[in-house]
Each structure stands twice: as structure tokens, then as C-alpha cells.
PDB file of C-alpha atoms in Angstrom:
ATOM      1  CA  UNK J   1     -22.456  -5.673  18.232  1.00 85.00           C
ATOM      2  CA  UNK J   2     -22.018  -6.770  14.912  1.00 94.00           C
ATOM      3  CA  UNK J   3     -21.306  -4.335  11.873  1.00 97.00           C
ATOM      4  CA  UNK J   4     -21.892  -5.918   8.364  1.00 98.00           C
ATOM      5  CA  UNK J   5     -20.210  -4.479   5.365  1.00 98.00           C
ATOM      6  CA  UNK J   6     -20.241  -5.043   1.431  1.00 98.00           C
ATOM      7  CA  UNK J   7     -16.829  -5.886  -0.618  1.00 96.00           C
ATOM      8  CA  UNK J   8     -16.259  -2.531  -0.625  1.00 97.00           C
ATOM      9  CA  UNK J   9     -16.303  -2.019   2.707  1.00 97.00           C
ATOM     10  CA  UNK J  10     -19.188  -0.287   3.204  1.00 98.00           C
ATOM     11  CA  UNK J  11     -21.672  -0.829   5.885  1.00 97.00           C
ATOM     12  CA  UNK J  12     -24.773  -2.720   4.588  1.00 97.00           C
ATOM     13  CA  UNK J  13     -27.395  -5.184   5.957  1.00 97.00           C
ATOM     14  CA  UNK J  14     -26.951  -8.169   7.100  1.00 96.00           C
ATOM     15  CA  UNK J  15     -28.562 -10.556   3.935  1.00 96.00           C
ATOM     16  CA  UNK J  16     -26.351  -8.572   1.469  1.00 97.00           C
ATOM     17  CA  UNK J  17     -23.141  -8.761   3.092  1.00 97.00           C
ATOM     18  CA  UNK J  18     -19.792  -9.725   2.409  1.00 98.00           C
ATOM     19  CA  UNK J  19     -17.985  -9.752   6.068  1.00 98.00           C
ATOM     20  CA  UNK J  20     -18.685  -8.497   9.480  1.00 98.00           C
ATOM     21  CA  UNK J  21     -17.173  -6.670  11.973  1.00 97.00           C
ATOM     22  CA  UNK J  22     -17.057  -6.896  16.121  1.00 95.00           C
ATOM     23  CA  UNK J  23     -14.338  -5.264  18.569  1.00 92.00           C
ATOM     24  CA  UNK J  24     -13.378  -8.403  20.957  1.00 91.00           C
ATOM     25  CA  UNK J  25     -13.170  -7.867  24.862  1.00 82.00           C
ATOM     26  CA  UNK J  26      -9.736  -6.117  24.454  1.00 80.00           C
ATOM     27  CA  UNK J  27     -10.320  -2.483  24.144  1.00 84.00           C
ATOM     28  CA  UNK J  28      -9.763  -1.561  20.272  1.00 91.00           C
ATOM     29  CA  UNK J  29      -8.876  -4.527  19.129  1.00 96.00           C
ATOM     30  CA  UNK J  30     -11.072  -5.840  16.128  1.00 97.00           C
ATOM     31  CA  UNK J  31     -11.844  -8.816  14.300  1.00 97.00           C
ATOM     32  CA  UNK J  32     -13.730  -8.980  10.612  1.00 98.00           C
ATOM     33  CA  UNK J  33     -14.895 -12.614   9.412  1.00 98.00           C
ATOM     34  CA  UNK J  34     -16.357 -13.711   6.025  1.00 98.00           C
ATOM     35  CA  UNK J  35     -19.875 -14.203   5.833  1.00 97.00           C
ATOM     36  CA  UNK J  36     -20.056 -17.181   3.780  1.00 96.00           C
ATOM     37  CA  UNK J  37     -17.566 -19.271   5.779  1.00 97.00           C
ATOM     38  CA  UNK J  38     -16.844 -17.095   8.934  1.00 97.00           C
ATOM     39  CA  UNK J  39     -13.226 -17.150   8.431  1.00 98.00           C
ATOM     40  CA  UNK J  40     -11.004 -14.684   9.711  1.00 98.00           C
ATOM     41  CA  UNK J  41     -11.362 -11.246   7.080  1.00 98.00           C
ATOM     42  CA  UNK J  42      -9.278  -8.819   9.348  1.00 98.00           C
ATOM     43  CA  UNK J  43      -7.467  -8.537  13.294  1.00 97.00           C
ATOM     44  CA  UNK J  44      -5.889  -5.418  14.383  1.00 97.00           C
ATOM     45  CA  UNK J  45      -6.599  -2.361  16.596  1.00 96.00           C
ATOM     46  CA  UNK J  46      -8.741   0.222  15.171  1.00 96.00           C
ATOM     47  CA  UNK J  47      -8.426   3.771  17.497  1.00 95.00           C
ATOM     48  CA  UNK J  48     -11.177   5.257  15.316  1.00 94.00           C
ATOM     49  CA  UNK J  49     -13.718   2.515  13.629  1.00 94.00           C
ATOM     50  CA  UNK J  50     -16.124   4.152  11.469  1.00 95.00           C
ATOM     51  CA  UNK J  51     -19.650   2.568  11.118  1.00 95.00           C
ATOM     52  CA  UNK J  52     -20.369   3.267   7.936  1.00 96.00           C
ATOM     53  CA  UNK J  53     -17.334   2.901   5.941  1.00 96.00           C
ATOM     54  CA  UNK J  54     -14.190   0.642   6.101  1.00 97.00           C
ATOM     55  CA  UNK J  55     -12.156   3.107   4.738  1.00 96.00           C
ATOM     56  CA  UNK J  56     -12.333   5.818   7.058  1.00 97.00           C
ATOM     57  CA  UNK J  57     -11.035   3.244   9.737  1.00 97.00           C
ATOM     58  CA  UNK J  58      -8.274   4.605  11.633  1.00 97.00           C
ATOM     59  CA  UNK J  59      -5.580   2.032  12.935  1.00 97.00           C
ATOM     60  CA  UNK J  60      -2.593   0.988  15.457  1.00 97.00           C
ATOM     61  CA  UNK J  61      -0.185  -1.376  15.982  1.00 97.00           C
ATOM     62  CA  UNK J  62       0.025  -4.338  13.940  1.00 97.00           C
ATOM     63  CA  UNK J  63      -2.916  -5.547  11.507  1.00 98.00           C
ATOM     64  CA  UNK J  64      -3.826  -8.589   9.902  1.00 98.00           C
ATOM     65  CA  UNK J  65      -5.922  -8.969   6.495  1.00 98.00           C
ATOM     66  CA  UNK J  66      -6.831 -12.673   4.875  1.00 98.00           C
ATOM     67  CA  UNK J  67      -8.307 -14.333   1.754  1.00 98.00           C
ATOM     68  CA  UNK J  68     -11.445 -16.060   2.286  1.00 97.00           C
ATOM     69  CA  UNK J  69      -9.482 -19.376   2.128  1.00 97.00           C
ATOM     70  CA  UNK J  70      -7.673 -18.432   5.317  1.00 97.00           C
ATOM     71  CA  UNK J  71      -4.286 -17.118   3.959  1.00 98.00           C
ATOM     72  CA  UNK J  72      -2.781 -13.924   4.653  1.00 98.00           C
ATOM     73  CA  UNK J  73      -3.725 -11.123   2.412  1.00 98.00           C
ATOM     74  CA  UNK J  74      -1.829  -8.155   3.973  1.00 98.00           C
ATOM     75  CA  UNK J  75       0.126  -7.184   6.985  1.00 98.00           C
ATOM     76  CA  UNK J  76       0.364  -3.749   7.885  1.00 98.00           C
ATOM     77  CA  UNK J  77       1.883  -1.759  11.022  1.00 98.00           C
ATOM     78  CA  UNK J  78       0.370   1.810  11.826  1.00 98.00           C
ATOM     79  CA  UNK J  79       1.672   4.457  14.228  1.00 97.00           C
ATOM     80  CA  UNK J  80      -0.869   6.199  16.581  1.00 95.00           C
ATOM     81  CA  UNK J  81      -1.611   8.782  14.156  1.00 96.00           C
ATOM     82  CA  UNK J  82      -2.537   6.186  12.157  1.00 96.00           C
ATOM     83  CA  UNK J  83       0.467   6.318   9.478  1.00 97.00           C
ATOM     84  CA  UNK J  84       1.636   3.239   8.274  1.00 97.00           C
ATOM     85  CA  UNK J  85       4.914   2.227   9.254  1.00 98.00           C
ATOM     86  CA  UNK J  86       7.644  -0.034   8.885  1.00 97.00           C
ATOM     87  CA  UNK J  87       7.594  -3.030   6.392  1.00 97.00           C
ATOM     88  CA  UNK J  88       4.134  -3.960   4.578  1.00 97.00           C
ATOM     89  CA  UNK J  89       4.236  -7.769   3.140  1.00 97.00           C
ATOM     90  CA  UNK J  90       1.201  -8.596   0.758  1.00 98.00           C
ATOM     91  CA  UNK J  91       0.697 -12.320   0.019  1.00 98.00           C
ATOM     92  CA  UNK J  92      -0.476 -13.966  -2.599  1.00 97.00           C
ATOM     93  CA  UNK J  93      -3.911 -15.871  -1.803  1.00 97.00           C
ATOM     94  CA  UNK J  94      -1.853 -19.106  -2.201  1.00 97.00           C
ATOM     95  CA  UNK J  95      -0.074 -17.775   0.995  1.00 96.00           C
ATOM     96  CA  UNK J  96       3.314 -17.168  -0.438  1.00 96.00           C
ATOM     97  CA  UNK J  97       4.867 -13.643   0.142  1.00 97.00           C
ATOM     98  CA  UNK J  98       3.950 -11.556  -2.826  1.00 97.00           C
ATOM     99  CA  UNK J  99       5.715  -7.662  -2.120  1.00 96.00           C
ATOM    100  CA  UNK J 100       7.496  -5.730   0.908  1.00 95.00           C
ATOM    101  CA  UNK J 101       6.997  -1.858   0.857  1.00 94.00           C
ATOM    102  CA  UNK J 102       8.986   0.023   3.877  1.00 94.00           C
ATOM    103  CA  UNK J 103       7.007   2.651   5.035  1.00 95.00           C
ATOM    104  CA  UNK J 104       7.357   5.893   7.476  1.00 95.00           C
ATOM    105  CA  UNK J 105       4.828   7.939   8.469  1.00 94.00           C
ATOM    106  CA  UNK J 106       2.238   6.787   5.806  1.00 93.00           C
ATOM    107  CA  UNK J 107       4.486   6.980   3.106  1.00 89.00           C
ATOM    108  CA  UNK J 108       6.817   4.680   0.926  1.00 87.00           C
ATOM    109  CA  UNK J 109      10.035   5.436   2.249  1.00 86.00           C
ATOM    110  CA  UNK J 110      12.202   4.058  -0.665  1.00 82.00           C
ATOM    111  CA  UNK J 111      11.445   4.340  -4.307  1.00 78.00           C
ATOM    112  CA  UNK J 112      11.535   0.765  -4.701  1.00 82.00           C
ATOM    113  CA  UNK J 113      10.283  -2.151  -3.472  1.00 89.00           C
ATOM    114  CA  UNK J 114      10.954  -6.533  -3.187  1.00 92.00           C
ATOM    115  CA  UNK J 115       8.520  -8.319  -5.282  1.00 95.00           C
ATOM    116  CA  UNK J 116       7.992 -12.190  -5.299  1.00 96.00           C
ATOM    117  CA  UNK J 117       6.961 -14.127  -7.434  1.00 95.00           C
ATOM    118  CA  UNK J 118       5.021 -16.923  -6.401  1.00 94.00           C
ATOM    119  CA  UNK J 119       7.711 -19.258  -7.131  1.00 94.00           C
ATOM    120  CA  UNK J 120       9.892 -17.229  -4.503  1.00 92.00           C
ATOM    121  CA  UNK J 121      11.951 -15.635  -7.228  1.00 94.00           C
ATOM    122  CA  UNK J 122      13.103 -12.049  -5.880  1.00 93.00           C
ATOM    123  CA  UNK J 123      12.963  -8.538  -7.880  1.00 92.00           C
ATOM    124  CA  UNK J 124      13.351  -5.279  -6.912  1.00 88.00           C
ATOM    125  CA  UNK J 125      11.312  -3.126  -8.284  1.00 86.00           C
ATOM    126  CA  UNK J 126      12.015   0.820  -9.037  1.00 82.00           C
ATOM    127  CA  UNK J 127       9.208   3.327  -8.527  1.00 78.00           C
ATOM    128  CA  UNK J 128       8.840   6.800  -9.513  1.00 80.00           C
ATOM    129  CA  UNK J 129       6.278   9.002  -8.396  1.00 78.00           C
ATOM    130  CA  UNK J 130       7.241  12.101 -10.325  1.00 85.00           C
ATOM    131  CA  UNK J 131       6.736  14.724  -7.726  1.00 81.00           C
ATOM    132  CA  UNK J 132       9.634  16.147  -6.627  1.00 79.00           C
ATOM    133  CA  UNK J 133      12.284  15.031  -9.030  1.00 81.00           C
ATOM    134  CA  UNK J 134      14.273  13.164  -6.077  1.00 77.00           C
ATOM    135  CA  UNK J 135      15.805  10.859  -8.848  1.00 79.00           C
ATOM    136  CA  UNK J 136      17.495  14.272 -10.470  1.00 83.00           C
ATOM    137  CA  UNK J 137      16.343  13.182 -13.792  1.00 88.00           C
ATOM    138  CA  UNK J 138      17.757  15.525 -16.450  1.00 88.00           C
ATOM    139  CA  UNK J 139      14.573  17.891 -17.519  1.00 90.00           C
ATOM    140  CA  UNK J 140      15.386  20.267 -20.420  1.00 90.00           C
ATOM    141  CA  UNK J 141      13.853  22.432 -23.634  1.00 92.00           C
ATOM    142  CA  UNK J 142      15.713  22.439 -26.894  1.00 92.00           C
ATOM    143  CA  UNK J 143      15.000  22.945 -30.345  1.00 91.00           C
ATOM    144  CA  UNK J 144      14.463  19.093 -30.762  1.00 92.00           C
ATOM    145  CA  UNK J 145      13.398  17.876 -27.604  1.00 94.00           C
ATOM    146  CA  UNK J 146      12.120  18.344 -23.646  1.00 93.00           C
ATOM    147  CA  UNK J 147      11.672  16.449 -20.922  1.00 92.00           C
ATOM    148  CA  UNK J 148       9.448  17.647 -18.272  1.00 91.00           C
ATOM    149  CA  UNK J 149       7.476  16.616 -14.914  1.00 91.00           C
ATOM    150  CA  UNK J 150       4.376  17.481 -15.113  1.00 89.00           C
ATOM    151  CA  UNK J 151       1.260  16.700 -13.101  1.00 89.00           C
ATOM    152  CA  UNK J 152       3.130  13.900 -11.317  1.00 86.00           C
ATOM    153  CA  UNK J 153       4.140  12.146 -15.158  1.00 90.00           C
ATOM    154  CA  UNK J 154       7.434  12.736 -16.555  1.00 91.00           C
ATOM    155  CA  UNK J 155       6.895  13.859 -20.195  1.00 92.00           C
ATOM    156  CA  UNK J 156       9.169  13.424 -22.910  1.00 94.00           C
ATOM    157  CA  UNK J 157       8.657  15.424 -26.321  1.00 94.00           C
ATOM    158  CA  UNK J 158      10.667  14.846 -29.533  1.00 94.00           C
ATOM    159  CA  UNK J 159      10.517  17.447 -32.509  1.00 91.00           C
ATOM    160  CA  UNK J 160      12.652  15.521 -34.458  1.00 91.00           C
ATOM    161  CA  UNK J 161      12.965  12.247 -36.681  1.00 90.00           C
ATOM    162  CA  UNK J 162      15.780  11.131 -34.360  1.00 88.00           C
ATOM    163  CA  UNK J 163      13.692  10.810 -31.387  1.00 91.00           C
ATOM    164  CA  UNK J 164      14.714  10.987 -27.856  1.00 90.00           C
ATOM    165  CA  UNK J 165      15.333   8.939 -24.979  1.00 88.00           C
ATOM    166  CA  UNK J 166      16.229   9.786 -21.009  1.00 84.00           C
ATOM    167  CA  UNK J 167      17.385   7.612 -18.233  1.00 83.00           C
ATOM    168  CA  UNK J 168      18.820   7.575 -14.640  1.00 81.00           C
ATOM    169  CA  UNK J 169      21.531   5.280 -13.254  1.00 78.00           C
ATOM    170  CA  UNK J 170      20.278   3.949 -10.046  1.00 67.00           C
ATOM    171  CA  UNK J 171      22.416   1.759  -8.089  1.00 68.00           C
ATOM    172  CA  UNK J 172      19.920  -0.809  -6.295  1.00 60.00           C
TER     173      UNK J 172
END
């Protein structure tokens, strides 16, 4: 059977929505296509496919998302827990390769990640989430200044007219 969905992913009738879902004859495996041109939306296993919202989807192995012009959107590999894992390449709808994120067990496993831009130029890019103060930035009270992490945000206060700055050196 079919299962229609809005653009958020969320299951909805038929006349309103945006792609549809079906598992093929191969046990788990899925396949989502586009309403409006019945291209290709999404291919992959899904060990727990919720009827009702996208979201809630549980996958395996290797999946596939696309633009509505046929292009790779995402491609994602999940464990059997359903924990993404190794690297995640997003594309740009134009098809070229937009970002790479390694990932273990559902999380980034790096704090940075390659970013493309769509004329292939490479950066890496330096994330911080602020949670655990991995990075060993230098956090501190004085009479003119602190630096704290707070609520996942790294604050920095200054008292004085001179202001105050803080950095890390890290080697990519």
C-alpha cells in the first residue's frame, strides 16, 4: 500500500500530498516518489516505518534522499539501532557534493566537517557544540572578564573598556 505524506513528512491524504511511500518486494526496503512528477524522493531500508510521521522512521544500511529534479539530496548510512554511521555527503540540488559529516553511533564524530562549494572548492569547517569543553578552551572569572559555557553557548563577559577576546589553536 501506498502512504502519502506532506513536506513535512507527515502522513496526509492523497490530494494534498507532497510524496508517497511503498516498501518494494524486498523485505524493509522502501521507496518514496514525488507526487507531482513521481521521481524518486527516498530508497533505503526502514526496520521501523511509522505511518503517521516521517520522522519517527527508524533506518538501516545505506539510504538515499533526492531533489525533485532527480539529484541526490542526502546519503546517509545507519547501524541497526538505527544510529547513523560513517560518512554523510549532502548535495547540492545541482548534484554537486555540498558537505561530508563522519558519524558514529548517531553522532558527529569530529568537530569539523568538508564543505564544498558548488564550484568544488574545499573547506573545512570547525564546529563547536559547547558541551563538554573537549576543545579545553580557557574558561575563567576575573575582575575584568569571564568566559564561561553555559547552556551549550560559550559566553564571554568584559567589565572593562579594553574588552576581551578568547581563542583555541586547532591544528586541522
Amino acid at each position: 500500500p501506498k502512504l502519502y505524506f506532506d513536506k513535512a513528512g507527515k502522513s496526509c491524504p492523497e490530494n494534498v500530498a507532497y510524496y508517497y511511500r511503498q516498501e518494494t518486494d524486498t523485505q524493509m526496503y522502501f521507496k518514496s516518489y514525488f507526487v507531482v512528477n513521481g521521481k524518486l524522493a527516498f530508497q533505503g531500508k526502514i526496520k521501523s516505518a511509522a505511518p503517521s510521521e516521517e520522522s519517527k522512521n527508524v533506518y538501516t544500511g545505506k539510504c538515499s534522499w533526492y531533489y525533485k529534479n532527480g539529484n541526490l539530496k542526502q546519503v546517509k548510512t545507519f547501524n541497526d539501532e538505527g544510529l547513523e554511521i560513517g560518512t554523510t555527503r549532502y548535495y547540492y540540488e545541482s548534484g554537486k557534493i555540498w558537505k561530508e559529516i563522519e558519524y558514529e553511533n548517531g553522532r558527529a564524530s569530529q568537530n569539523f566537517m568538508v564543505e564544498y562549494n558548488e564550484d568544488g572548492t574545499r573547506n573545512k569547517i570547525f564546529e563547536e557544540e559547547f558541551t563538554n569543553n573537549q576543545n579545553e578552551w580557557d574558561l575563567f572569572t576575573s575582575d575584568k572578564s569571564s568566559a564561561s559555557i553555559e547552556d551549550g553557548q560559550f559566553r564571554i563577559i568584559s567589565t572593562s573598556r579594553e574588552g576581551t577576546s578568547r581563542y583555541i589553536n586547532h591544528p586541522i
